CSV table of C-alpha atoms in Angstrom, one decimal:
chain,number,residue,atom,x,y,z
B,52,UNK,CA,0.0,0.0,0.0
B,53,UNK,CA,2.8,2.4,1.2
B,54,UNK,CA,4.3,1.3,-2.4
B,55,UNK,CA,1.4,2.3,-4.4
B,56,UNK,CA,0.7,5.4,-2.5
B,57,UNK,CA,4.5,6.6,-2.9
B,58,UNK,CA,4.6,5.4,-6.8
B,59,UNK,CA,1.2,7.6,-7.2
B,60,UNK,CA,3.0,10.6,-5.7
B,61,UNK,CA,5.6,10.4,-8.0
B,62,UNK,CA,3.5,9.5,-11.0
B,63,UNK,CA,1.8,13.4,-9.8
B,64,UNK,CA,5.1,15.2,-9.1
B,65,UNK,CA,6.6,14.3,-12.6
B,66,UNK,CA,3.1,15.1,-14.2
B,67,UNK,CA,3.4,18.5,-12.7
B,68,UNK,CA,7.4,19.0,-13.6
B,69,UNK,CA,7.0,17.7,-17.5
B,70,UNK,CA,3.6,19.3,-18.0
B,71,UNK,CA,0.9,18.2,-20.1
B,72,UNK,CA,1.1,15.2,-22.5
B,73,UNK,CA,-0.7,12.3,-24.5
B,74,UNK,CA,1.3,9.5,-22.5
B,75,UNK,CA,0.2,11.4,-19.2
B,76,UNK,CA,-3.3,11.9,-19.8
B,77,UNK,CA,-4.3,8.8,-18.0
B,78,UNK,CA,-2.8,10.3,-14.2
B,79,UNK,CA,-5.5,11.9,-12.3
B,80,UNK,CA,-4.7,15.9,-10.7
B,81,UNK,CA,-6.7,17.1,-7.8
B,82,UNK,CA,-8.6,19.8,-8.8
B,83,UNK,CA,-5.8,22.3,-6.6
B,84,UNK,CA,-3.4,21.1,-9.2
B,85,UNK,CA,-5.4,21.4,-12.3
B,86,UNK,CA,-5.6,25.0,-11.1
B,87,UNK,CA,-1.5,25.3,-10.5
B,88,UNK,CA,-1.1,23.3,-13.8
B,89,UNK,CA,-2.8,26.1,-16.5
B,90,UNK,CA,-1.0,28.7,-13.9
B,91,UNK,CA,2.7,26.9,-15.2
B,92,UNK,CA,0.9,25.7,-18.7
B,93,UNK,CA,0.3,29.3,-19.6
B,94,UNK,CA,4.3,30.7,-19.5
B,95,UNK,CA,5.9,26.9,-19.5
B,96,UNK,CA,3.2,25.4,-21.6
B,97,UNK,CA,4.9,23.9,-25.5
B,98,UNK,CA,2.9,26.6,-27.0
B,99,UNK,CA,3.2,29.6,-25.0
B,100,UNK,CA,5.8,31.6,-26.1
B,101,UNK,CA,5.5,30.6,-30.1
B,102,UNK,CA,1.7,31.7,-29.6
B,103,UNK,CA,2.8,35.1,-27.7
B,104,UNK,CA,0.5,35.3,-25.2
B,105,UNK,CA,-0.1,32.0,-24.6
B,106,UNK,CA,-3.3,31.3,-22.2
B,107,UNK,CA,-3.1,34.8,-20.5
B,108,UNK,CA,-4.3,36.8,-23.8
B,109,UNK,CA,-3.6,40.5,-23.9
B,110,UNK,CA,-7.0,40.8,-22.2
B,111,UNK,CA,-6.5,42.7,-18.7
B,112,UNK,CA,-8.9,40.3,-16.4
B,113,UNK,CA,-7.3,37.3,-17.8
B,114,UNK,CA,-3.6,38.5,-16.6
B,115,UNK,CA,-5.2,40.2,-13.2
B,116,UNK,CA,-6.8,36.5,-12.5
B,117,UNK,CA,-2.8,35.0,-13.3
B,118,UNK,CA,-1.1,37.3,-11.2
B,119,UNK,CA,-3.3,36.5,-8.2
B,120,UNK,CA,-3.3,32.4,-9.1
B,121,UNK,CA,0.4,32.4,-8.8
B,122,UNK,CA,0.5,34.3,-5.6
B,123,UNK,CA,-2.5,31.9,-4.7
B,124,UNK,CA,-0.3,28.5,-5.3
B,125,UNK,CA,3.4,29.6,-5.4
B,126,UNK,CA,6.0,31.3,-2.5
B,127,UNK,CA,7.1,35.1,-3.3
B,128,UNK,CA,10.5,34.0,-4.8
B,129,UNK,CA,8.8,31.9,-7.3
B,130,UNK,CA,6.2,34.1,-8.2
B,131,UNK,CA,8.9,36.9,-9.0
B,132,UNK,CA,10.6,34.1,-10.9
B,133,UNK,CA,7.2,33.5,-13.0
B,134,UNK,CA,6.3,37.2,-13.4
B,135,UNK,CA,9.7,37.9,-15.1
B,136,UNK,CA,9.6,34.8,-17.0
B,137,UNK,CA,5.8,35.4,-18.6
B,138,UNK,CA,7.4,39.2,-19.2
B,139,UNK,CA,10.2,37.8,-21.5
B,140,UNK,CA,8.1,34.6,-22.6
B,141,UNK,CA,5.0,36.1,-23.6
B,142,UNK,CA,5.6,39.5,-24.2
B,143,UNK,CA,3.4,40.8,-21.4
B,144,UNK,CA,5.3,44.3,-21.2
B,145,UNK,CA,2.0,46.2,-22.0
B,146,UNK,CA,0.3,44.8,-18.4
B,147,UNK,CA,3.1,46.9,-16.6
B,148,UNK,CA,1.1,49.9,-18.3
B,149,UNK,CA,-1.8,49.1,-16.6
B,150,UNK,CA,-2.0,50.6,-12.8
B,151,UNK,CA,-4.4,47.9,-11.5
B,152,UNK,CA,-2.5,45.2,-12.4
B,153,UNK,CA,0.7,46.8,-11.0
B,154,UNK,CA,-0.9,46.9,-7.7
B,155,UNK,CA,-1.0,43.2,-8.2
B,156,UNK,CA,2.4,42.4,-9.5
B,157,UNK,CA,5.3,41.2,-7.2
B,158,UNK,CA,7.8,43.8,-7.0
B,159,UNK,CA,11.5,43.1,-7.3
B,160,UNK,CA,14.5,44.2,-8.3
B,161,UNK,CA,13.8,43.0,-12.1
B,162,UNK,CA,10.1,44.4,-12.1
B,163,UNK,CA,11.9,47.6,-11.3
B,164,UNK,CA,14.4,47.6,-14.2
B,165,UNK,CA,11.4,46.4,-16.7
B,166,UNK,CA,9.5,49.4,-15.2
B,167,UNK,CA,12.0,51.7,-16.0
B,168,UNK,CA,12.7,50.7,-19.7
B,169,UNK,CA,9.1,51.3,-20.1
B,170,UNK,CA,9.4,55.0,-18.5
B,171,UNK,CA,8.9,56.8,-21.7
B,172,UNK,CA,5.8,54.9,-22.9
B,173,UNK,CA,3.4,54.8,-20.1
B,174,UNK,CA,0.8,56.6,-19.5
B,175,UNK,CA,0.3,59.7,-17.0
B,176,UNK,CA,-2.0,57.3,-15.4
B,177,UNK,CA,0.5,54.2,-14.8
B,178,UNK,CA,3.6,56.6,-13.2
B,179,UNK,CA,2.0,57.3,-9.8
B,180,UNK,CA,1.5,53.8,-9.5
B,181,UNK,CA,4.5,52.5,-11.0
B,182,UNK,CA,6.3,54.9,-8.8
B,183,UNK,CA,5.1,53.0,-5.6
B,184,UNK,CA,6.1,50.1,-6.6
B,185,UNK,CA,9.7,51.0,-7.2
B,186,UNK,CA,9.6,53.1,-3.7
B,187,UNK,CA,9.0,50.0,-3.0
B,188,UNK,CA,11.6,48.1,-3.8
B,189,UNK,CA,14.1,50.3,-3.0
B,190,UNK,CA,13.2,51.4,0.3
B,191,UNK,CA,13.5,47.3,0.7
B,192,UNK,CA,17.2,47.4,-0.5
B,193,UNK,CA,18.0,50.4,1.4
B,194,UNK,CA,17.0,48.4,4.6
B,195,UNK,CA,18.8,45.4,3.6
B,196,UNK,CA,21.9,47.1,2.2
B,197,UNK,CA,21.9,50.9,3.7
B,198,UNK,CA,23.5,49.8,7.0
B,199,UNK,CA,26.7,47.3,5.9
B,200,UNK,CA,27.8,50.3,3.2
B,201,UNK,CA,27.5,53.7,5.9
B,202,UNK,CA,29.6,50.7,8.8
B,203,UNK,CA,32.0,49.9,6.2
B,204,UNK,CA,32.7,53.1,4.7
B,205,UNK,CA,32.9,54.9,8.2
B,206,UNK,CA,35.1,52.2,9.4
B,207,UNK,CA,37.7,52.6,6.5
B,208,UNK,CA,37.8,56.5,6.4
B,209,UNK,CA,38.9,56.4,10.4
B,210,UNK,CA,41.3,53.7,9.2
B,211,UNK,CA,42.5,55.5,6.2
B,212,UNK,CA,43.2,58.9,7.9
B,213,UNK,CA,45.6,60.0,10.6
B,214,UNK,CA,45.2,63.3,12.8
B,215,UNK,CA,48.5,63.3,14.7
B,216,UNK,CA,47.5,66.8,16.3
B,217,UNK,CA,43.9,66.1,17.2
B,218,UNK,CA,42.1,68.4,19.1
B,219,UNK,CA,39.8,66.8,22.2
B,220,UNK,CA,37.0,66.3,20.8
B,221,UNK,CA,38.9,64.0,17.6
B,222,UNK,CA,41.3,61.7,19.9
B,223,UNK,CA,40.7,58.4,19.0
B,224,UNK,CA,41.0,56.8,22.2
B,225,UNK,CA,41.5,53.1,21.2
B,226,UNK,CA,44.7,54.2,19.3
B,227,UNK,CA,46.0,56.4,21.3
B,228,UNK,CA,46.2,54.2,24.4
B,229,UNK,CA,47.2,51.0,22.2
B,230,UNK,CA,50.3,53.7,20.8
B,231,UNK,CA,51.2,54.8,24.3
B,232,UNK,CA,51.2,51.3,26.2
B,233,UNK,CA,54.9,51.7,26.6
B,234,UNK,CA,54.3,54.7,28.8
B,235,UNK,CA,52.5,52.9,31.3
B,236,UNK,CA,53.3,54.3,34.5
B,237,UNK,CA,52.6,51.5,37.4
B,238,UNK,CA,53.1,54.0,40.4
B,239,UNK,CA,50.1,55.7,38.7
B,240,UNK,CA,48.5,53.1,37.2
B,241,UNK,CA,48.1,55.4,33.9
B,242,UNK,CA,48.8,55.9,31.0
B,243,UNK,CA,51.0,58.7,29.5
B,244,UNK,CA,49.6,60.3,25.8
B,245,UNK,CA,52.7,61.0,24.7
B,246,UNK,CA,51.5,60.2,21.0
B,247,UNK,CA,47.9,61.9,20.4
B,248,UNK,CA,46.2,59.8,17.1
B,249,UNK,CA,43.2,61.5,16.1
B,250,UNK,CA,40.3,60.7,13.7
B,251,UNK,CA,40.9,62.9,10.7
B,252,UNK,CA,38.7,66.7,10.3
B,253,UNK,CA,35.5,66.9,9.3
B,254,UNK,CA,36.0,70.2,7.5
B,255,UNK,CA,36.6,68.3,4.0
B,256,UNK,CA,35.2,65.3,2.4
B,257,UNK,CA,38.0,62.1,2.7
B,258,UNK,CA,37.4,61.1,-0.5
B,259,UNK,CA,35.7,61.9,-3.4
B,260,UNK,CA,33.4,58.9,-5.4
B,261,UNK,CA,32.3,58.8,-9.0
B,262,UNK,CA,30.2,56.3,-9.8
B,263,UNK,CA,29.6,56.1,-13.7
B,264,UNK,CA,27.0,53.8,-14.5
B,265,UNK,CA,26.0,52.6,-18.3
B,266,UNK,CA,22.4,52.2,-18.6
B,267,UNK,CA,22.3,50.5,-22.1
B,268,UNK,CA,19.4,47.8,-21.4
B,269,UNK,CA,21.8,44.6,-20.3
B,270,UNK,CA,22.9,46.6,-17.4
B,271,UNK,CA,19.2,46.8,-15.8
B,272,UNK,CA,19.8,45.3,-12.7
B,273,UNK,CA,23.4,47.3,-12.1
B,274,UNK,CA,21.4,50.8,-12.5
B,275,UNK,CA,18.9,49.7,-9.4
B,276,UNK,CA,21.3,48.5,-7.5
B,277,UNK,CA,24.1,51.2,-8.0
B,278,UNK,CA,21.2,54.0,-7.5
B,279,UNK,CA,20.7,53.0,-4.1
B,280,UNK,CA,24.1,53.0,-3.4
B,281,UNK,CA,25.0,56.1,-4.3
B,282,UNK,CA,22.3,57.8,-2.0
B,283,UNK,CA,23.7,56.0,0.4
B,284,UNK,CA,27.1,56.9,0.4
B,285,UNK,CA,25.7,60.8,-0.8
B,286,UNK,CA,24.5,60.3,2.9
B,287,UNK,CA,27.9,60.2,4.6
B,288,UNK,CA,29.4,63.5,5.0
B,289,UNK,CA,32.8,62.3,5.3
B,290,UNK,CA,32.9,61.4,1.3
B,291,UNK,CA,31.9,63.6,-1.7
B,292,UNK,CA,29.8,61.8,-4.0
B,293,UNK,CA,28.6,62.1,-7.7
B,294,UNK,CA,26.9,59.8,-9.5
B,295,UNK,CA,26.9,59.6,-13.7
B,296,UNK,CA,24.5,57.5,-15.9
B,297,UNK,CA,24.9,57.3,-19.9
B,298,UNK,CA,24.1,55.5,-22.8
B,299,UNK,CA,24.9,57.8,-26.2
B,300,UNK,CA,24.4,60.9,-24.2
B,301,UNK,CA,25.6,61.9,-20.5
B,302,UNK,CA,23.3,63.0,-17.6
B,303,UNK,CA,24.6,64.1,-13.9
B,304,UNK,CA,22.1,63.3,-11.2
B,305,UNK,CA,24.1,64.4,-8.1
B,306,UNK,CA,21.6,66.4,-7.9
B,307,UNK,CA,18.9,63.8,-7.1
B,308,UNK,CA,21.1,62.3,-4.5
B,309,UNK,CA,18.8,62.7,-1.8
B,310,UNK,CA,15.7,60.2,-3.1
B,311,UNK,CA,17.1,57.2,-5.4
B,312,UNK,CA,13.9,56.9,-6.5
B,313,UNK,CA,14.4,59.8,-8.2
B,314,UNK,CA,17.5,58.9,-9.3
B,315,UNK,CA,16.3,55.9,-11.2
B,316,UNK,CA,13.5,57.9,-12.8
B,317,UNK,CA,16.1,59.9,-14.3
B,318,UNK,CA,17.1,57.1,-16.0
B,319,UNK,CA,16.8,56.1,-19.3
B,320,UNK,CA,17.8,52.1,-20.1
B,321,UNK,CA,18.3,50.9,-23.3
B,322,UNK,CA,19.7,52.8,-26.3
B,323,UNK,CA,23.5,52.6,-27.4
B,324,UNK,CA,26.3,53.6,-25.3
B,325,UNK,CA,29.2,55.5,-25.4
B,326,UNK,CA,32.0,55.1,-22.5
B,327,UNK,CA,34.2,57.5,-24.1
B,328,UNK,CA,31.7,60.5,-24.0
B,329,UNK,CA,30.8,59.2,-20.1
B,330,UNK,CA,34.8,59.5,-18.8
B,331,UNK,CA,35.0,62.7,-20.8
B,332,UNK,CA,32.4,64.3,-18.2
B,333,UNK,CA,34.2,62.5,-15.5
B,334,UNK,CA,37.3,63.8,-15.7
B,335,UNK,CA,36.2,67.2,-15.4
B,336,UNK,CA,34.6,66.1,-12.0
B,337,UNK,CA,38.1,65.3,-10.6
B,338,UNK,CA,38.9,68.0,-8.9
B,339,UNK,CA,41.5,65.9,-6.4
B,340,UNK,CA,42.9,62.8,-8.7
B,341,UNK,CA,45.0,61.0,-5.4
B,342,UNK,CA,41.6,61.2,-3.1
B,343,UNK,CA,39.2,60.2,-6.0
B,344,UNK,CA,37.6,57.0,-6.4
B,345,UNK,CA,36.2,56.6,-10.2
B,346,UNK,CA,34.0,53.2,-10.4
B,347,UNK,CA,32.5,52.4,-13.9
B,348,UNK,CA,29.6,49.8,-14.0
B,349,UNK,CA,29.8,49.0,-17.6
B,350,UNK,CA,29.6,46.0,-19.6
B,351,UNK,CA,32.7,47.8,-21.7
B,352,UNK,CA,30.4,47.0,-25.0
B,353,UNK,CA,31.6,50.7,-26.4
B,354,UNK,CA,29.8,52.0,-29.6
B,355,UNK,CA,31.9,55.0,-29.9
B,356,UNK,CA,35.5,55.9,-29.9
B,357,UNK,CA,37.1,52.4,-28.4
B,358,UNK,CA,40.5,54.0,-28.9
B,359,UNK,CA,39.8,57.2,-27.3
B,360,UNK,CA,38.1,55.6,-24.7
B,361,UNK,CA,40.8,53.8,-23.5
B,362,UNK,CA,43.1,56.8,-23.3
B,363,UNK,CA,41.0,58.6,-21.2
B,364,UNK,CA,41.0,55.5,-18.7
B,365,UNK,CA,44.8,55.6,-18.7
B,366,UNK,CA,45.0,59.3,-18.2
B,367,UNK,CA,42.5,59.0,-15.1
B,368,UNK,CA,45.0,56.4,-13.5
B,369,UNK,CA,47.9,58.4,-14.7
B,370,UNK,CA,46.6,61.3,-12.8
B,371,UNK,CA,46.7,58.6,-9.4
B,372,UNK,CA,42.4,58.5,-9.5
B,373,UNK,CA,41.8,54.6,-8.3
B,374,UNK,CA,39.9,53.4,-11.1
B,375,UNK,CA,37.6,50.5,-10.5
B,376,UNK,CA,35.7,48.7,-13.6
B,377,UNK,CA,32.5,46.6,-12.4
B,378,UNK,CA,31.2,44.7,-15.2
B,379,UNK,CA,28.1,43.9,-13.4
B,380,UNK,CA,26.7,44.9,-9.7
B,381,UNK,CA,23.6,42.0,-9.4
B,382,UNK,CA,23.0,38.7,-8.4
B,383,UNK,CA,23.2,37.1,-11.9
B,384,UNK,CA,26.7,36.3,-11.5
B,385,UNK,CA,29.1,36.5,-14.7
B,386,UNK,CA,28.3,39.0,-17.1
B,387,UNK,CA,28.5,38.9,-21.1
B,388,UNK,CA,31.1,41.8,-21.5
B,389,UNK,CA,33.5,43.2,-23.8
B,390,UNK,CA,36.7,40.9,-23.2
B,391,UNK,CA,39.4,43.1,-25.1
B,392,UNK,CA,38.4,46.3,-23.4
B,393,UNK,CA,37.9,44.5,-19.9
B,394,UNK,CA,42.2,43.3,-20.5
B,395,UNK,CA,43.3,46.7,-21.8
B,396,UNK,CA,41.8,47.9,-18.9
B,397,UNK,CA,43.1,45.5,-16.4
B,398,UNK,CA,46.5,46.0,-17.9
B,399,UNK,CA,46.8,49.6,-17.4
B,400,UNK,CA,46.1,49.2,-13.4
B,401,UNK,CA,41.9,49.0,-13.5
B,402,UNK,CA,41.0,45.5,-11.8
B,403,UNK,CA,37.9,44.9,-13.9
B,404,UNK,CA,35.2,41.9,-12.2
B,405,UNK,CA,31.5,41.5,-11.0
B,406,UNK,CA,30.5,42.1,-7.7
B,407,UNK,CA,27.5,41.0,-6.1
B,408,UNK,CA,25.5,44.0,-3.9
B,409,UNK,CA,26.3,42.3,-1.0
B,410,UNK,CA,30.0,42.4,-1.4
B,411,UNK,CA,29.5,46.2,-2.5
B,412,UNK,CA,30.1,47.8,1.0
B,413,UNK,CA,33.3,46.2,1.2
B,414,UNK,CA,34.5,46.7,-1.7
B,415,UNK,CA,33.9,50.1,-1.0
B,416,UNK,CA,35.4,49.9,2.6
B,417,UNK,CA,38.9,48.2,0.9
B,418,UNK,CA,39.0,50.8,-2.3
B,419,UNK,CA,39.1,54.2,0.6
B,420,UNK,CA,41.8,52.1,2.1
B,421,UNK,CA,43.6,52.2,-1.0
B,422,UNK,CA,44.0,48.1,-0.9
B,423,UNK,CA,44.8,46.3,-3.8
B,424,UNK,CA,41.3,45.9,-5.3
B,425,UNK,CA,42.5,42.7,-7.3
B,426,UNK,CA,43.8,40.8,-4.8
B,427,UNK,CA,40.5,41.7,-2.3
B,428,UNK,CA,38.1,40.6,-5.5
B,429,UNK,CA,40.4,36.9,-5.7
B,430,UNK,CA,40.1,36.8,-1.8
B,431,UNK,CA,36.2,37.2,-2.1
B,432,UNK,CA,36.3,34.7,-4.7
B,433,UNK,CA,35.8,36.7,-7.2
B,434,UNK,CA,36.9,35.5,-11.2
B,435,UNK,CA,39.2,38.9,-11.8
B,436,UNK,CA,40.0,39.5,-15.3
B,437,UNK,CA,43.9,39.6,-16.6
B,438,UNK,CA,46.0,41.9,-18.4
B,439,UNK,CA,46.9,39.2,-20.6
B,440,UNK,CA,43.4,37.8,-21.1
């Protein structure tokens, strides 16, 4: 019996996995997973994708009753999962435009970059709404992310900088007393300061961070993610921050610092790109080249002057800016990227890799403290690209 009943359940869960066909007509579904089976059958289903639209149709309450199916029979992860999968499979861009069945949709970080790429087209009515759900979203990462980047960052800059004639109010205690154990006076049981160490002054950002971030289309997921981090970091006093997106034109929203959602709204993905025409705006931004921090989130796919381009990188590192080239800053792990450009680069002294968000902070914290960025990337086990590549 225990047999039967375990062959049965088996027979179901393969059913489910393969989908619908003529040898499997014969195994009975519940009438719960008839319902979960035309949920999948509609994006997964043989036909689907060639029929564009599949079982959804372009009709609004046939993809409003999907949407809430699949949060019905399927965990948040998977329903983001699905969502993104009917939006490639099936085409279903035009039920983003739609501000009722955006209320519905699962937000993420890929919902976000698909809501963005459809800025320009939707309607007055959708962008309120559409607008919420990327608020969303980000005030999710800025929870989960916010917090490690301002700890790391602070952490370095104390680290990086030395006041050796600190007023009161700037000793660094810990420092001090660990420089001026020697002077240890038992009779008094103190300690003598001979040697003051002091945090360095506030008067002055400690370093200055460009972030230059391509927003051609494949780079979706890098524009969220390096959005948020920069209004984080514009948050910390104690670094100057700018932040430059670009495809074929340039646009600086330092100015929108204080609300990445504004930031990402001032985005425009997709469209060409040119790097060369991006660094050329960036340089006049360095105003201090040995306390400047240039990182370009590019995929290094350059439509304009390659040659050029690559000058201008050399020049920034020539000038002592630390130039750091991600070719990706998402989950999705390695990145289709320009391999000739990413070696040049690396070559000249700019360690060129992906990095995942969560290993952004200390990548961050490392780069103030002027480590060397390749060997942190290889000791986060990160694939770094070669000069000889």
């Amino acid at each position: 019996m225990n047999d039967a009943i375990k062959t049965g359940e088996a027979a179901r869960r393969w059913r489910m996995v393969l989908g619908k066909t003529d040898q499997q007509d014969e195994i009975a579904l519940s009438q719960a997973d008839l319902a979960m089976d035309r949920t999948l059958e509609s994006v997964y289903g043989q036909g689907a994708a060639a029929e564009r639209g599949g079982n959804l149709s372009a009709s609004a309450p046939n993809v409003a009753r999907w949407l809430g199916d699949i949060r019905q029979y399927f965990p948040s992860s998977v329903v983001q999962v699905m969502q993104k999968d009917a939006l490639e499979r099936l085409g279903l861009q035009q039920m983003l435009l739609e501000p009722e069945l955006l209320q519905a949709v699962e937000a993420d970080v890929h919902l976000v970059a698909t809501l963005l790429s459809l800025n320009r087209i939707m309607p007055n009515k959708t962008k309120a709404t559409a607008r919420q759900v990327v608020s969303r979203v980000v005030q999710e990462l800025e929870r989960k992310l916010a917090a490690p980047l301002r700890q790391a960052v602070a952490g370095s800059l104390s680290r990086a900088v030395r006041n050796m004639r600190p007023r009161h109010n700037e000793i660094d205690w810990l420092r001090t007393i660990r420089a001026n154990l020697k002077h240890y006076q038992p009779d008094y049981r103190t300690i003598v300061p001979a040697t003051r160490i002091g945090f360095g002054r506030k008067g002055q950002s400690l370093r200055d961070i460009v972030l230059c971030i391509d927003q051609s289309g494949s780079m979706a997921p890098s524009v969220v993610y390096a959005s948020v981090f920069a209004a984080v970091l514009a948050s910390i006093k104690a670094v100057s921050t700018s932040v430059v997106v670009f495809d074929t034109a340039v646009v600086d929203l330092t100015p929108l610092l204080a609300d990445p959602v504004d930031v990402l709204f001032g985005t425009q993905l997709g469209g060409g790109t040119d790097i060369n025409r991006a660094l050329a705006y960036c340089q006049g931004l360095v105003t201090r080249p040995q306390e400047t921090i240039f990182v370009l989130i590019s995929d290094l796919y350059e439509g304009g002057n390659n040659k050029e381009m690559l000058a201008r990188a050399a020049s920034l590192l020539a000038s002592g800016v630390q130039v750091i080239v991600l070719l990706a800053l998402d989950d999705n792990g390695a990145p289709s990227y320009d391999h000739h450009n990413a070696a040049r680069l690396a070559a000249m002294g700019a360690p060129c890799f992906a990095c995942t968000p969560d290993l952004f902070p200390d990548l961050m914290a490392s780069a103030i403290k002027r480590n060397d960025m390749t060997q942190w990337a290889a000791q986060a086990g990160i694939n770094v690209i070669g000069g000889t590549e």
